[in-house]
């Protein structure tokens, strides 16, 4: 962030960023409570108290010199077969996908108690993930 300017008439803030390797200046307007993710600090805003009130999010004070992190979508066209299908895939499109299960950690166990007081252990099955093959 290279500049933070409050706009008295609207209650908004103008934030100027140096973007990319060239440091191109980009200015946006934002509400005081809007959180930005700052490298080394976590969530930050122009008004941490308003961020807490509106989002129940603890934030640091945004300051000149902060490096904000933004996520952008990067599509690698060379590995299209590894892409997940969109959330609402039609049955016609779904036939191109195979259902597989991923399990990175032990499956959580639930205890089931019946009327006699006996308990048994049930495994929770992780939701399926579709992968194009």
PDB file of C-alpha atoms in Angstrom:
ATOM      1  CA  UNK A   1       0.000   0.000   0.000  1.00  0.00           C
ATOM      2  CA  UNK A   2       1.443   3.336  -1.004  1.00  0.00           C
ATOM      3  CA  UNK A   3      -1.370   5.662   0.126  1.00  0.00           C
ATOM      4  CA  UNK A   4      -4.516   5.566   2.310  1.00  0.00           C
ATOM      5  CA  UNK A   5      -6.941   8.479   2.013  1.00  0.00           C
ATOM      6  CA  UNK A   6     -10.248   8.837   3.874  1.00  0.00           C
ATOM      7  CA  UNK A   7     -13.075  10.359   1.789  1.00  0.00           C
ATOM      8  CA  UNK A   8     -15.078  12.458   4.258  1.00  0.00           C
ATOM      9  CA  UNK A   9     -18.185  12.836   2.048  1.00  0.00           C
ATOM     10  CA  UNK A  10     -18.747   9.081   1.600  1.00  0.00           C
ATOM     11  CA  UNK A  11     -17.057   7.474   4.605  1.00  0.00           C
ATOM     12  CA  UNK A  12     -15.028   5.316   2.200  1.00  0.00           C
ATOM     13  CA  UNK A  13     -11.257   5.083   1.845  1.00  0.00           C
ATOM     14  CA  UNK A  14      -9.102   5.358  -1.266  1.00  0.00           C
ATOM     15  CA  UNK A  15      -6.270   2.814  -1.160  1.00  0.00           C
ATOM     16  CA  UNK A  16      -3.402   3.091  -3.627  1.00  0.00           C
ATOM     17  CA  UNK A  17      -1.313   0.018  -4.333  1.00  0.00           C
ATOM     18  CA  UNK A  18       1.934  -0.519  -6.216  1.00  0.00           C
ATOM     19  CA  UNK A  19       1.067  -3.535  -8.367  1.00  0.00           C
ATOM     20  CA  UNK A  20       3.406  -5.990 -10.067  1.00  0.00           C
ATOM     21  CA  UNK A  21       7.123  -5.772 -10.686  1.00  0.00           C
ATOM     22  CA  UNK A  22       6.743  -2.380 -12.334  1.00  0.00           C
ATOM     23  CA  UNK A  23       4.896  -0.960  -9.302  1.00  0.00           C
ATOM     24  CA  UNK A  24       2.009   0.363 -11.413  1.00  0.00           C
ATOM     25  CA  UNK A  25      -0.186   2.484  -9.162  1.00  0.00           C
ATOM     26  CA  UNK A  26      -3.772   1.261  -8.797  1.00  0.00           C
ATOM     27  CA  UNK A  27      -6.315   3.044  -6.590  1.00  0.00           C
ATOM     28  CA  UNK A  28      -9.503   1.483  -5.273  1.00  0.00           C
ATOM     29  CA  UNK A  29     -12.264   2.710  -2.980  1.00  0.00           C
ATOM     30  CA  UNK A  30     -13.265   0.533  -0.062  1.00  0.00           C
ATOM     31  CA  UNK A  31     -15.432   0.604   3.025  1.00  0.00           C
ATOM     32  CA  UNK A  32     -13.486   1.102   6.268  1.00  0.00           C
ATOM     33  CA  UNK A  33     -14.342  -2.400   7.545  1.00  0.00           C
ATOM     34  CA  UNK A  34     -13.357  -4.302   4.392  1.00  0.00           C
ATOM     35  CA  UNK A  35     -10.563  -6.769   5.304  1.00  0.00           C
ATOM     36  CA  UNK A  36      -7.401  -7.224   3.247  1.00  0.00           C
ATOM     37  CA  UNK A  37      -4.874 -10.007   3.814  1.00  0.00           C
ATOM     38  CA  UNK A  38      -1.477  -8.510   4.620  1.00  0.00           C
ATOM     39  CA  UNK A  39       1.730 -10.525   4.325  1.00  0.00           C
ATOM     40  CA  UNK A  40       3.203 -11.039   7.792  1.00  0.00           C
ATOM     41  CA  UNK A  41       0.179  -9.609   9.639  1.00  0.00           C
ATOM     42  CA  UNK A  42      -2.925 -11.454   8.476  1.00  0.00           C
ATOM     43  CA  UNK A  43      -6.262  -9.714   8.093  1.00  0.00           C
ATOM     44  CA  UNK A  44      -6.134  -5.912   8.246  1.00  0.00           C
ATOM     45  CA  UNK A  45      -8.562  -3.058   7.557  1.00  0.00           C
ATOM     46  CA  UNK A  46      -8.853   0.714   7.770  1.00  0.00           C
ATOM     47  CA  UNK A  47     -11.140   0.239  10.794  1.00  0.00           C
ATOM     48  CA  UNK A  48     -10.480  -2.920  12.838  1.00  0.00           C
ATOM     49  CA  UNK A  49     -13.352  -2.110  15.224  1.00  0.00           C
ATOM     50  CA  UNK A  50     -15.855  -1.946  12.331  1.00  0.00           C
ATOM     51  CA  UNK A  51     -14.442  -5.183  10.886  1.00  0.00           C
ATOM     52  CA  UNK A  52     -15.083  -6.860  14.230  1.00  0.00           C
ATOM     53  CA  UNK A  53     -18.622  -5.443  14.396  1.00  0.00           C
ATOM     54  CA  UNK A  54     -19.591  -6.342  10.832  1.00  0.00           C
ATOM     55  CA  UNK A  55     -17.700  -9.605  10.231  1.00  0.00           C
ATOM     56  CA  UNK A  56     -16.726 -10.771  13.747  1.00  0.00           C
ATOM     57  CA  UNK A  57     -13.191 -10.702  12.355  1.00  0.00           C
ATOM     58  CA  UNK A  58     -10.219  -9.502  14.359  1.00  0.00           C
ATOM     59  CA  UNK A  59      -8.038  -7.357  12.092  1.00  0.00           C
ATOM     60  CA  UNK A  60      -4.900  -5.245  12.326  1.00  0.00           C
ATOM     61  CA  UNK A  61      -4.761  -1.590  11.302  1.00  0.00           C
ATOM     62  CA  UNK A  62      -4.016  -1.294   7.572  1.00  0.00           C
ATOM     63  CA  UNK A  63      -0.940   0.891   7.015  1.00  0.00           C
ATOM     64  CA  UNK A  64       1.167   2.405   4.252  1.00  0.00           C
ATOM     65  CA  UNK A  65       3.910  -0.096   3.417  1.00  0.00           C
ATOM     66  CA  UNK A  66       1.699  -3.168   3.963  1.00  0.00           C
ATOM     67  CA  UNK A  67       1.896  -5.838   1.265  1.00  0.00           C
ATOM     68  CA  UNK A  68      -1.601  -7.081   0.482  1.00  0.00           C
ATOM     69  CA  UNK A  69      -2.013 -10.548  -0.946  1.00  0.00           C
ATOM     70  CA  UNK A  70      -4.670 -11.302  -3.530  1.00  0.00           C
ATOM     71  CA  UNK A  71      -5.584 -14.620  -5.071  1.00  0.00           C
ATOM     72  CA  UNK A  72      -6.038 -14.909  -8.790  1.00  0.00           C
ATOM     73  CA  UNK A  73      -7.300 -17.812 -10.820  1.00  0.00           C
ATOM     74  CA  UNK A  74      -4.630 -19.498 -12.904  1.00  0.00           C
ATOM     75  CA  UNK A  75      -5.769 -22.084 -15.404  1.00  0.00           C
ATOM     76  CA  UNK A  76      -3.022 -24.380 -16.668  1.00  0.00           C
ATOM     77  CA  UNK A  77      -4.340 -25.476 -20.052  1.00  0.00           C
ATOM     78  CA  UNK A  78      -1.644 -28.129 -20.344  1.00  0.00           C
ATOM     79  CA  UNK A  79      -3.231 -30.162 -17.555  1.00  0.00           C
ATOM     80  CA  UNK A  80      -6.963 -29.769 -18.241  1.00  0.00           C
ATOM     81  CA  UNK A  81      -7.541 -33.414 -17.379  1.00  0.00           C
ATOM     82  CA  UNK A  82      -6.653 -32.666 -13.742  1.00  0.00           C
ATOM     83  CA  UNK A  83      -9.360 -29.984 -13.358  1.00  0.00           C
ATOM     84  CA  UNK A  84     -12.360 -30.630 -11.165  1.00  0.00           C
ATOM     85  CA  UNK A  85     -15.803 -30.312 -12.772  1.00  0.00           C
ATOM     86  CA  UNK A  86     -17.974 -27.306 -11.939  1.00  0.00           C
ATOM     87  CA  UNK A  87     -20.209 -27.735  -8.853  1.00  0.00           C
ATOM     88  CA  UNK A  88     -23.433 -28.223 -10.858  1.00  0.00           C
ATOM     89  CA  UNK A  89     -22.420 -30.691 -13.533  1.00  0.00           C
ATOM     90  CA  UNK A  90     -25.169 -32.003 -15.792  1.00  0.00           C
ATOM     91  CA  UNK A  91     -25.623 -35.797 -16.059  1.00  0.00           C
ATOM     92  CA  UNK A  92     -24.418 -35.667 -19.675  1.00  0.00           C
ATOM     93  CA  UNK A  93     -21.143 -34.027 -18.647  1.00  0.00           C
ATOM     94  CA  UNK A  94     -20.727 -36.138 -15.506  1.00  0.00           C
ATOM     95  CA  UNK A  95     -20.279 -39.337 -17.538  1.00  0.00           C
ATOM     96  CA  UNK A  96     -16.759 -38.087 -18.418  1.00  0.00           C
ATOM     97  CA  UNK A  97     -15.815 -38.120 -14.741  1.00  0.00           C
ATOM     98  CA  UNK A  98     -14.873 -40.959 -12.437  1.00  0.00           C
ATOM     99  CA  UNK A  99     -15.758 -40.959  -8.754  1.00  0.00           C
ATOM    100  CA  UNK A 100     -12.778 -41.402  -6.452  1.00  0.00           C
ATOM    101  CA  UNK A 101     -12.284 -40.958  -2.720  1.00  0.00           C
ATOM    102  CA  UNK A 102      -9.418 -39.096  -1.087  1.00  0.00           C
ATOM    103  CA  UNK A 103      -8.523 -39.653   2.515  1.00  0.00           C
ATOM    104  CA  UNK A 104      -5.625 -37.594   3.852  1.00  0.00           C
ATOM    105  CA  UNK A 105      -6.144 -38.362   7.528  1.00  0.00           C
ATOM    106  CA  UNK A 106      -7.804 -41.068   9.596  1.00  0.00           C
ATOM    107  CA  UNK A 107     -11.575 -41.097   9.245  1.00  0.00           C
ATOM    108  CA  UNK A 108     -13.328 -39.603  12.306  1.00  0.00           C
ATOM    109  CA  UNK A 109     -15.282 -42.146  14.311  1.00  0.00           C
ATOM    110  CA  UNK A 110     -18.748 -41.633  15.776  1.00  0.00           C
ATOM    111  CA  UNK A 111     -20.148 -43.627  18.645  1.00  0.00           C
ATOM    112  CA  UNK A 112     -23.688 -44.899  18.234  1.00  0.00           C
ATOM    113  CA  UNK A 113     -25.608 -45.706  21.408  1.00  0.00           C
ATOM    114  CA  UNK A 114     -28.622 -47.982  21.230  1.00  0.00           C
ATOM    115  CA  UNK A 115     -31.455 -48.249  23.753  1.00  0.00           C
ATOM    116  CA  UNK A 116     -29.634 -51.018  25.699  1.00  0.00           C
ATOM    117  CA  UNK A 117     -26.700 -48.690  26.421  1.00  0.00           C
ATOM    118  CA  UNK A 118     -24.368 -50.608  24.107  1.00  0.00           C
ATOM    119  CA  UNK A 119     -22.182 -48.453  21.895  1.00  0.00           C
ATOM    120  CA  UNK A 120     -20.691 -49.248  18.535  1.00  0.00           C
ATOM    121  CA  UNK A 121     -18.251 -47.311  16.363  1.00  0.00           C
ATOM    122  CA  UNK A 122     -19.320 -45.959  12.970  1.00  0.00           C
ATOM    123  CA  UNK A 123     -16.917 -44.601  10.360  1.00  0.00           C
ATOM    124  CA  UNK A 124     -17.840 -41.413   8.545  1.00  0.00           C
ATOM    125  CA  UNK A 125     -17.319 -41.773   4.824  1.00  0.00           C
ATOM    126  CA  UNK A 126     -15.687 -38.751   3.221  1.00  0.00           C
ATOM    127  CA  UNK A 127     -17.659 -37.148   0.392  1.00  0.00           C
ATOM    128  CA  UNK A 128     -16.754 -38.317  -3.123  1.00  0.00           C
ATOM    129  CA  UNK A 129     -14.588 -36.185  -5.402  1.00  0.00           C
ATOM    130  CA  UNK A 130     -15.005 -36.287  -9.179  1.00  0.00           C
ATOM    131  CA  UNK A 131     -11.917 -36.377 -11.374  1.00  0.00           C
ATOM    132  CA  UNK A 132     -11.895 -36.372 -15.176  1.00  0.00           C
ATOM    133  CA  UNK A 133     -10.067 -39.419 -16.556  1.00  0.00           C
TER     134      UNK A 133
END
